[in-house]
Each structure stands twice: as C-alpha cells, then as structure tokens.
CSV table of C-alpha atoms and ligand atoms in Angstrom, one decimal:
chain,number,residue,atom,x,y,z
Z,228,MET,CA,21.5,-2.9,-2.4
Z,229,GLY,CA,25.5,-3.1,-1.2
Z,230,VAL,CA,26.9,-0.7,1.7
Z,231,ALA,CA,27.2,1.9,-1.0
Z,232,GLY,CA,23.7,2.0,-2.3
Z,233,LEU,CA,22.4,2.2,1.2
Z,234,ASN,CA,24.7,5.3,2.1
Z,235,LEU,CA,23.4,6.9,-1.3
Z,236,THR,CA,19.6,5.9,-0.3
Z,237,GLN,CA,20.0,7.4,3.4
Z,238,GLY,CA,21.7,10.5,1.6
Z,239,ARG,CA,18.2,11.2,0.3
Z,240,LEU,CA,16.8,10.9,3.7
Z,241,HIS,CA,16.8,12.8,7.0
Z,242,VAL,CA,14.5,11.8,9.6
Z,243,ALA,CA,14.1,8.1,7.9
Z,244,ALA,CA,17.5,7.6,7.8
Z,245,PRO,CA,17.9,5.3,11.0
Z,246,TYR,CA,15.0,2.8,10.2
Z,247,LEU,CA,17.0,1.8,6.7
Z,248,ILE,CA,18.0,-2.1,7.0
Z,249,GLU,CA,19.4,-4.3,4.2
Z,250,GLN,CA,16.7,-7.3,3.3
Z,251,ASP,CA,19.0,-10.7,3.8
Z,252,TRP,CA,17.0,-12.4,1.5
Z,253,LYS,CA,19.3,-15.6,1.9
Z,254,SER,CA,18.1,-16.1,5.2
Z,255,TYR,CA,14.5,-16.9,4.3
Z,256,THR,CA,14.0,-20.4,5.2
Z,257,PRO,CA,12.4,-22.9,2.6
Z,258,GLU,CA,9.2,-22.9,5.0
Z,259,GLN,CA,8.7,-19.1,4.8
Z,260,HIS,CA,8.8,-19.4,0.9
Z,261,ALA,CA,6.0,-22.2,1.1
Z,262,ILE,CA,4.3,-19.9,3.2
Z,263,TRP,CA,4.4,-16.9,0.7
Z,264,ALA,CA,3.1,-19.3,-2.0
Z,265,GLU,CA,0.3,-20.0,0.2
Z,266,LEU,CA,-0.8,-16.7,0.9
Z,267,VAL,CA,-0.4,-15.9,-2.8
Z,268,SER,CA,-2.0,-19.1,-3.9
Z,269,ARG,CA,-5.1,-18.2,-1.3
Z,270,ARG,CA,-5.3,-14.8,-2.9
Z,271,MET,CA,-4.9,-14.7,-6.7
Z,272,PRO,CA,-8.3,-16.6,-8.0
Z,273,GLN,CA,-10.5,-13.8,-6.5
Z,274,LEU,CA,-8.1,-11.4,-7.2
Z,275,ARG,CA,-8.0,-12.0,-10.9
Z,276,GLU,CA,-11.9,-11.5,-10.8
Z,277,HIS,CA,-12.4,-8.6,-8.5
Z,278,ALA,CA,-9.0,-6.2,-8.0
Z,279,CYS,CA,-8.6,-3.4,-10.6
Z,280,SER,CA,-6.7,-4.2,-14.0
Z,281,GLU,CA,-3.7,-1.7,-12.7
Z,282,TYR,CA,-3.2,-4.1,-9.8
Z,283,LEU,CA,-2.9,-7.2,-12.1
Z,284,GLU,CA,-0.7,-5.3,-14.8
Z,285,GLY,CA,1.6,-3.9,-11.6
Z,286,PHE,CA,1.8,-7.6,-10.1
Z,287,ASP,CA,3.6,-8.6,-13.4
Z,288,ILE,CA,5.5,-5.8,-13.9
Z,289,ILE,CA,7.5,-5.8,-10.7
Z,290,GLY,CA,7.9,-9.4,-11.3
Z,291,LEU,CA,6.6,-11.1,-7.9
Z,292,LYS,CA,6.6,-14.9,-8.0
Z,293,GLU,CA,3.7,-16.9,-6.4
Z,294,ASP,CA,6.2,-19.5,-5.1
Z,295,GLN,CA,8.9,-17.1,-3.4
Z,296,LEU,CA,9.2,-14.2,-1.6
Z,297,PRO,CA,10.2,-10.9,-3.5
Z,298,ASP,CA,13.9,-9.8,-3.1
Z,299,LEU,CA,13.2,-6.0,-2.6
Z,300,LYS,CA,16.3,-5.1,-4.7
Z,301,ALA,CA,14.8,-7.3,-8.0
Z,302,VAL,CA,11.3,-5.7,-7.4
Z,303,SER,CA,13.0,-1.8,-7.0
Z,304,ALA,CA,14.9,-2.4,-10.4
Z,305,ARG,CA,11.9,-3.5,-12.4
Z,306,LEU,CA,9.7,-0.6,-10.6
Z,307,GLN,CA,12.3,2.4,-10.5
Z,308,PRO,CA,12.6,3.0,-14.1
Z,309,ARG,CA,8.8,3.2,-14.6
Z,310,THR,CA,7.6,5.4,-12.0
Z,311,GLY,CA,10.8,6.4,-9.9
Z,312,TRP,CA,9.2,4.4,-7.1
Z,313,GLN,CA,11.2,1.5,-5.1
Z,314,SER,CA,10.2,-0.7,-2.5
Z,315,THR,CA,12.8,0.2,0.2
Z,316,PRO,CA,13.3,-2.1,3.2
Z,317,VAL,CA,12.7,-0.7,6.8
Z,318,SER,CA,13.4,-2.3,10.6
Z,319,GLY,CA,9.1,-1.6,11.3
Z,320,PHE,CA,6.6,0.9,11.9
Z,321,LEU,CA,8.2,4.2,11.5
Z,322,PRO,CA,7.3,7.4,13.3
Z,323,PRO,CA,4.9,9.7,10.9
Z,324,ASP,CA,7.8,12.2,9.9
Z,325,ALA,CA,10.2,9.4,8.3
Z,326,PHE,CA,7.0,7.5,6.5
Z,327,PHE,CA,6.4,10.8,4.9
Z,328,GLU,CA,9.5,11.5,4.1
Z,329,MET,CA,10.1,8.3,2.4
Z,330,LEU,CA,6.6,8.2,0.4
Z,331,ALA,CA,7.8,12.3,-0.6
Z,332,ALA,CA,11.3,10.5,-2.0
Z,333,ARG,CA,9.1,7.6,-4.0
Z,334,MET,CA,10.4,5.0,-1.4
Z,335,PHE,CA,8.0,2.7,-0.2
Z,336,PRO,CA,9.0,1.7,3.7
Z,337,THR,CA,8.8,-2.1,3.3
Z,338,THR,CA,9.0,-4.5,6.2
Z,339,THR,CA,11.0,-7.7,5.7
Z,340,TRP,CA,9.3,-10.4,8.1
Z,341,LEU,CA,6.9,-12.5,7.3
Z,342,ARG,CA,3.9,-13.7,9.0
Z,343,GLY,CA,3.8,-17.4,10.6
Z,344,ARG,CA,1.4,-20.0,9.5
Z,345,ASP,CA,-0.8,-19.2,12.5
Z,346,SER,CA,-2.0,-16.0,11.1
Z,347,LEU,CA,-2.2,-16.1,7.3
Z,348,GLU,CA,-5.4,-14.2,7.3
Z,349,TYR,CA,-4.7,-11.4,9.7
Z,350,THR,CA,-1.6,-9.8,11.1
Z,351,PRO,CA,-2.0,-6.5,13.3
Z,352,GLU,CA,1.0,-5.3,12.4
Z,353,PRO,CA,2.2,-5.3,8.5
Z,354,ASP,CA,4.2,-7.4,7.1
Z,355,ILE,CA,6.2,-8.4,3.9
Z,356,PHE,CA,3.2,-10.0,2.3
Z,357,HIS,CA,0.9,-7.1,2.9
Z,358,ASP,CA,3.6,-4.6,2.1
Z,359,VAL,CA,4.6,-5.9,-1.0
Z,360,PHE,CA,1.8,-8.0,-2.6
Z,361,GLY,CA,-0.8,-5.8,-1.2
Z,362,HIS,CA,0.7,-2.1,-1.7
Z,363,VAL,CA,3.9,-2.3,-4.3
Z,364,PRO,CA,2.3,-3.2,-7.7
Z,365,MET,CA,-0.2,-0.4,-7.6
Z,366,HIS,CA,3.5,1.9,-7.2
Z,367,ALA,CA,3.9,0.9,-11.1
Z,368,HIS,CA,1.1,3.0,-12.2
Z,369,PRO,CA,2.3,6.3,-12.9
Z,370,VAL,CA,-0.6,8.4,-11.8
Z,371,PHE,CA,-1.2,6.2,-8.4
Z,372,GLY,CA,2.8,6.8,-8.0
Z,373,ASN,CA,2.4,10.4,-8.1
Z,374,PHE,CA,-0.7,10.4,-5.8
Z,375,LEU,CA,1.0,8.6,-3.4
Z,376,GLN,CA,4.5,10.6,-3.4
Z,377,HIS,CA,2.4,14.2,-3.3
Z,378,TYR,CA,0.5,12.7,-0.4
Z,379,GLY,CA,3.6,12.2,1.5
Z,380,LYS,CA,5.1,15.7,0.3
Z,381,ILE,CA,1.7,17.5,1.6
Z,382,CYS,CA,1.9,15.5,5.2
Z,383,ALA,CA,5.7,16.3,5.7
Z,384,GLY,CA,4.9,19.8,5.5
Z,385,LEU,CA,1.6,19.4,8.1
Z,386,MET,CA,3.6,17.8,10.9
Z,387,HIS,CA,2.8,20.7,13.1
Z,388,ASP,CA,-1.1,20.2,12.5
Z,389,PRO,CA,-2.4,17.3,14.2
Z,390,VAL,CA,-5.8,17.7,13.0
Z,391,ALA,CA,-4.9,18.3,9.5
Z,392,LEU,CA,-2.7,15.0,9.7
Z,393,GLU,CA,-5.8,13.1,11.1
Z,394,LYS,CA,-7.6,13.9,8.2
Z,395,MET,CA,-5.4,13.0,5.8
Z,396,GLY,CA,-4.9,9.7,7.5
Z,397,ARG,CA,-8.5,9.2,6.5
Z,398,VAL,CA,-7.5,10.1,3.1
Z,399,PHE,CA,-5.1,7.1,3.3
Z,400,TRP,CA,-7.3,4.9,4.6
Z,401,PHE,CA,-9.8,4.9,2.3
Z,402,THR,CA,-7.6,5.2,-0.6
Z,403,VAL,CA,-4.6,3.3,-0.5
Z,404,GLU,CA,-5.6,0.9,2.5
Z,405,PHE,CA,-8.8,0.3,1.5
Z,406,GLY,CA,-9.6,1.8,-1.5
Z,407,VAL,CA,-12.1,0.5,-4.8
Z,408,ILE,CA,-12.6,1.8,-7.8
Z,409,ARG,CA,-15.2,1.1,-10.5
Z,410,GLN,CA,-14.1,-0.3,-13.4
Z,411,ASN,CA,-16.3,-1.2,-16.3
Z,412,GLY,CA,-19.4,-1.2,-14.3
Z,413,LYS,CA,-17.7,-3.3,-11.9
Z,414,LEU,CA,-16.6,-2.5,-8.5
Z,415,LYS,CA,-13.0,-3.4,-8.2
Z,416,VAL,CA,-10.4,-3.5,-5.0
Z,417,TYR,CA,-7.1,-1.6,-5.3
Z,418,GLY,CA,-6.4,-0.9,-1.2
Z,419,SER,CA,-4.0,-2.8,0.2
Z,420,GLY,CA,-6.3,-3.9,3.0
Z,421,LEU,CA,-8.4,-5.7,0.8
Z,422,ILE,CA,-5.7,-6.9,-1.7
Z,423,SER,CA,-4.0,-8.6,1.4
Z,424,SER,CA,-7.0,-10.2,3.1
Z,425,HIS,CA,-9.3,-12.6,2.1
Z,426,GLY,CA,-12.4,-12.0,4.7
Z,427,GLU,CA,-12.6,-8.5,4.3
Z,428,CYS,CA,-12.3,-8.6,0.5
Z,429,THR,CA,-15.2,-11.2,0.5
Z,430,ARG,CA,-17.2,-9.4,2.4
Z,431,VAL,CA,-17.0,-6.3,-0.1
Z,432,ILE,CA,-17.1,-8.3,-2.5
Z,433,GLU,CA,-20.5,-9.8,-1.4
Z,434,GLY,CA,-21.6,-6.4,-0.5
Z,435,GLY,CA,-21.1,-6.5,3.1
Z,436,ALA,CA,-19.8,-2.7,3.5
Z,437,GLU,CA,-22.1,0.3,2.0
Z,438,ILE,CA,-20.0,1.9,-0.9
Z,439,ARG,CA,-20.1,5.5,-1.5
Z,440,ASN,CA,-18.7,7.4,-4.1
Z,441,PHE,CA,-15.4,9.2,-3.0
Z,442,ASP,CA,-16.0,12.8,-2.0
Z,443,VAL,CA,-12.9,14.1,0.0
Z,444,ASP,CA,-14.4,16.3,2.4
Z,445,GLN,CA,-16.5,13.0,3.3
Z,446,VAL,CA,-13.5,10.8,3.6
Z,447,MET,CA,-11.9,13.6,5.6
Z,448,ASN,CA,-14.4,13.5,8.6
Z,449,GLN,CA,-14.8,9.9,8.2
Z,450,VAL,CA,-13.7,8.2,11.1
Z,451,PHE,CA,-12.3,4.7,11.2
Z,452,ASP,CA,-11.8,1.4,13.3
Z,453,THR,CA,-8.3,0.0,12.3
Z,454,GLY,CA,-9.5,-3.1,14.6
Z,455,ALA,CA,-13.1,-3.6,12.4
Z,456,MET,CA,-14.3,-4.6,9.4
Z,457,GLN,CA,-15.0,-1.6,7.3
Z,458,PRO,CA,-18.6,-0.5,7.3
Z,459,VAL,CA,-18.5,2.1,4.7
Z,460,LEU,CA,-16.0,2.4,1.6
Z,461,TYR,CA,-15.2,4.7,-1.1
Z,462,ALA,CA,-15.2,4.4,-4.5
Z,463,VAL,CA,-13.1,6.4,-6.9
Z,464,GLU,CA,-14.1,6.6,-10.8
Z,465,SER,CA,-10.3,6.9,-11.6
Z,466,PHE,CA,-7.2,7.1,-10.3
Z,467,GLU,CA,-6.7,10.7,-11.4
Z,468,GLN,CA,-9.6,11.4,-9.0
Z,469,ILE,CA,-7.5,10.5,-5.9
Z,470,TYR,CA,-4.5,12.5,-7.4
Z,471,GLU,CA,-7.2,15.7,-7.8
Z,472,ALA,CA,-8.7,14.8,-4.2
Z,473,THR,CA,-5.5,14.8,-2.3
Z,474,LYS,CA,-4.6,18.7,-3.9
Z,475,MET,CA,-7.9,19.5,-2.9
Z,476,ALA,CA,-7.1,18.5,0.4
Z,477,GLU,CA,-4.0,20.4,0.5
Z,478,ALA,CA,-5.7,23.4,-0.4
Z,479,ARG,CA,-8.1,22.9,2.4
Z,480,LEU,CA,-5.2,22.5,4.7
Z,481,GLY,CA,-2.5,24.2,3.8
H,65,LIG,FE1,-0.8,-1.1,4.3
C-alpha cells in the first residue's frame, strides 16, 4: 500500500499502529529470492501429500510463487475479497495486545525479513517464510479465518487476566502453530510450525508424536516447550471444531 493506504490501515489500529511498516519488495536480492525458492522446493513434495487440502488450496488462492518472495500487497489483494484477511507487514515481534488487536481486525502481522542460507531449517523468530508460507494460506479458508479473528477478539478482552491468556496461548500453539487434522482417514498438517519445518513435520507424519483427539479443556492445560520437538499434538476432525472450541474457551474464561 502507498502512504495513504498505510494511514488508512493505521486508523483502524491503536496499540499495533506503531509496528506497521511498508514491505520494500524491490530491495530483496536475487540471492534472497533463491533462498525462498529453495525453502519452498524443500517443503512442497511432502506438503502435497501430507498438508490438509485447505492449506494447498490457500497456497494457490493467495498466489504464492515458488521462485519469488511474496509481495504482501499482492497477497492481500487476493485474500481480502475472500475472507477479509490481509497479510500486513510489521517490524518484528509484537507485544500481545498489539498482536491480538491485529488478529481481531483480520490483519495478520507479517515479518518481511528472510532467514539466511545457514538457517534453512529453523529460526527462533518468525521470518517471512514462516509467516507467509506457514500461516497465510490457511487465512483463505472462511471457517479458519473466522476462528482466528474470533481468537484475537477474545484474547484482546483478556489482557487483564494472565492466567486466561496463558491458557488461550496453548489453544493457539496446538492449532495455529502445531495443529493436525484427520481428513479421509489420514493425518494431515495445518499448523505453521509443521508446514514450515521439514524436520518437525517428518517426525510427526512418521509417528514420532503422540496424537490425541482435540479437547479444548485438555489443550488449555497442556504446557509446551517452544524450544523442543512437540511430544503431544491434538488432531481435529474439522475446522468448525476449533472455531467452536474457541467459543467454549471464551465461555470458560470470560
Ligand atoms: Fe507462527
């Protein structure tokens, strides 16, 4: 978006406004486009077989290219008419209130930097590969999009309650980041941490994690370690299930 567009977006946000930036797409180097291409080509063969159908459809809907870093304006232009979501560039990690405000406004806070060739498998902080390749295709799915917006709205209303927020953080972790779903009798991945990591995804599809049926009360009480491979994951039967679960969590915590 141009400067006028940025002002318009900022006008809808309060706590998140200072973190919005422009993506300078032209400044990406040929080497960076080549790293993106390598990251995508490493993941796609496995994902075509093991990602949920909604992820793969979303990948095409938002127009991701295998050989070129995404232009977030172009991604949002394809996404917004479908589900109202945008992929909105931000300067880096957001404080929780700003993060939830953006989700509630259907704007996904998106980093614009790209990992280097020395960390193709893992970066401790999210980069544009994790954020766009890992997260944004799912935002083209109407039910998932509604779930994520509602999730942000609930959490924005819980800022005074750190215990409730921690429980909601577990819901996010075991769905948006590390969610799996059963489709046609097979386990498929949809969480960005599994979509974007070859090692973690391989371990899960080869049976290296315990898969439990998704239960929101269990999930809200399941502690996790962000620095380790996940020993336990929760499988849903449909995306309606996580939307309903979020409403149940809201009723329990609100
Ligand atoms: Fe993520």
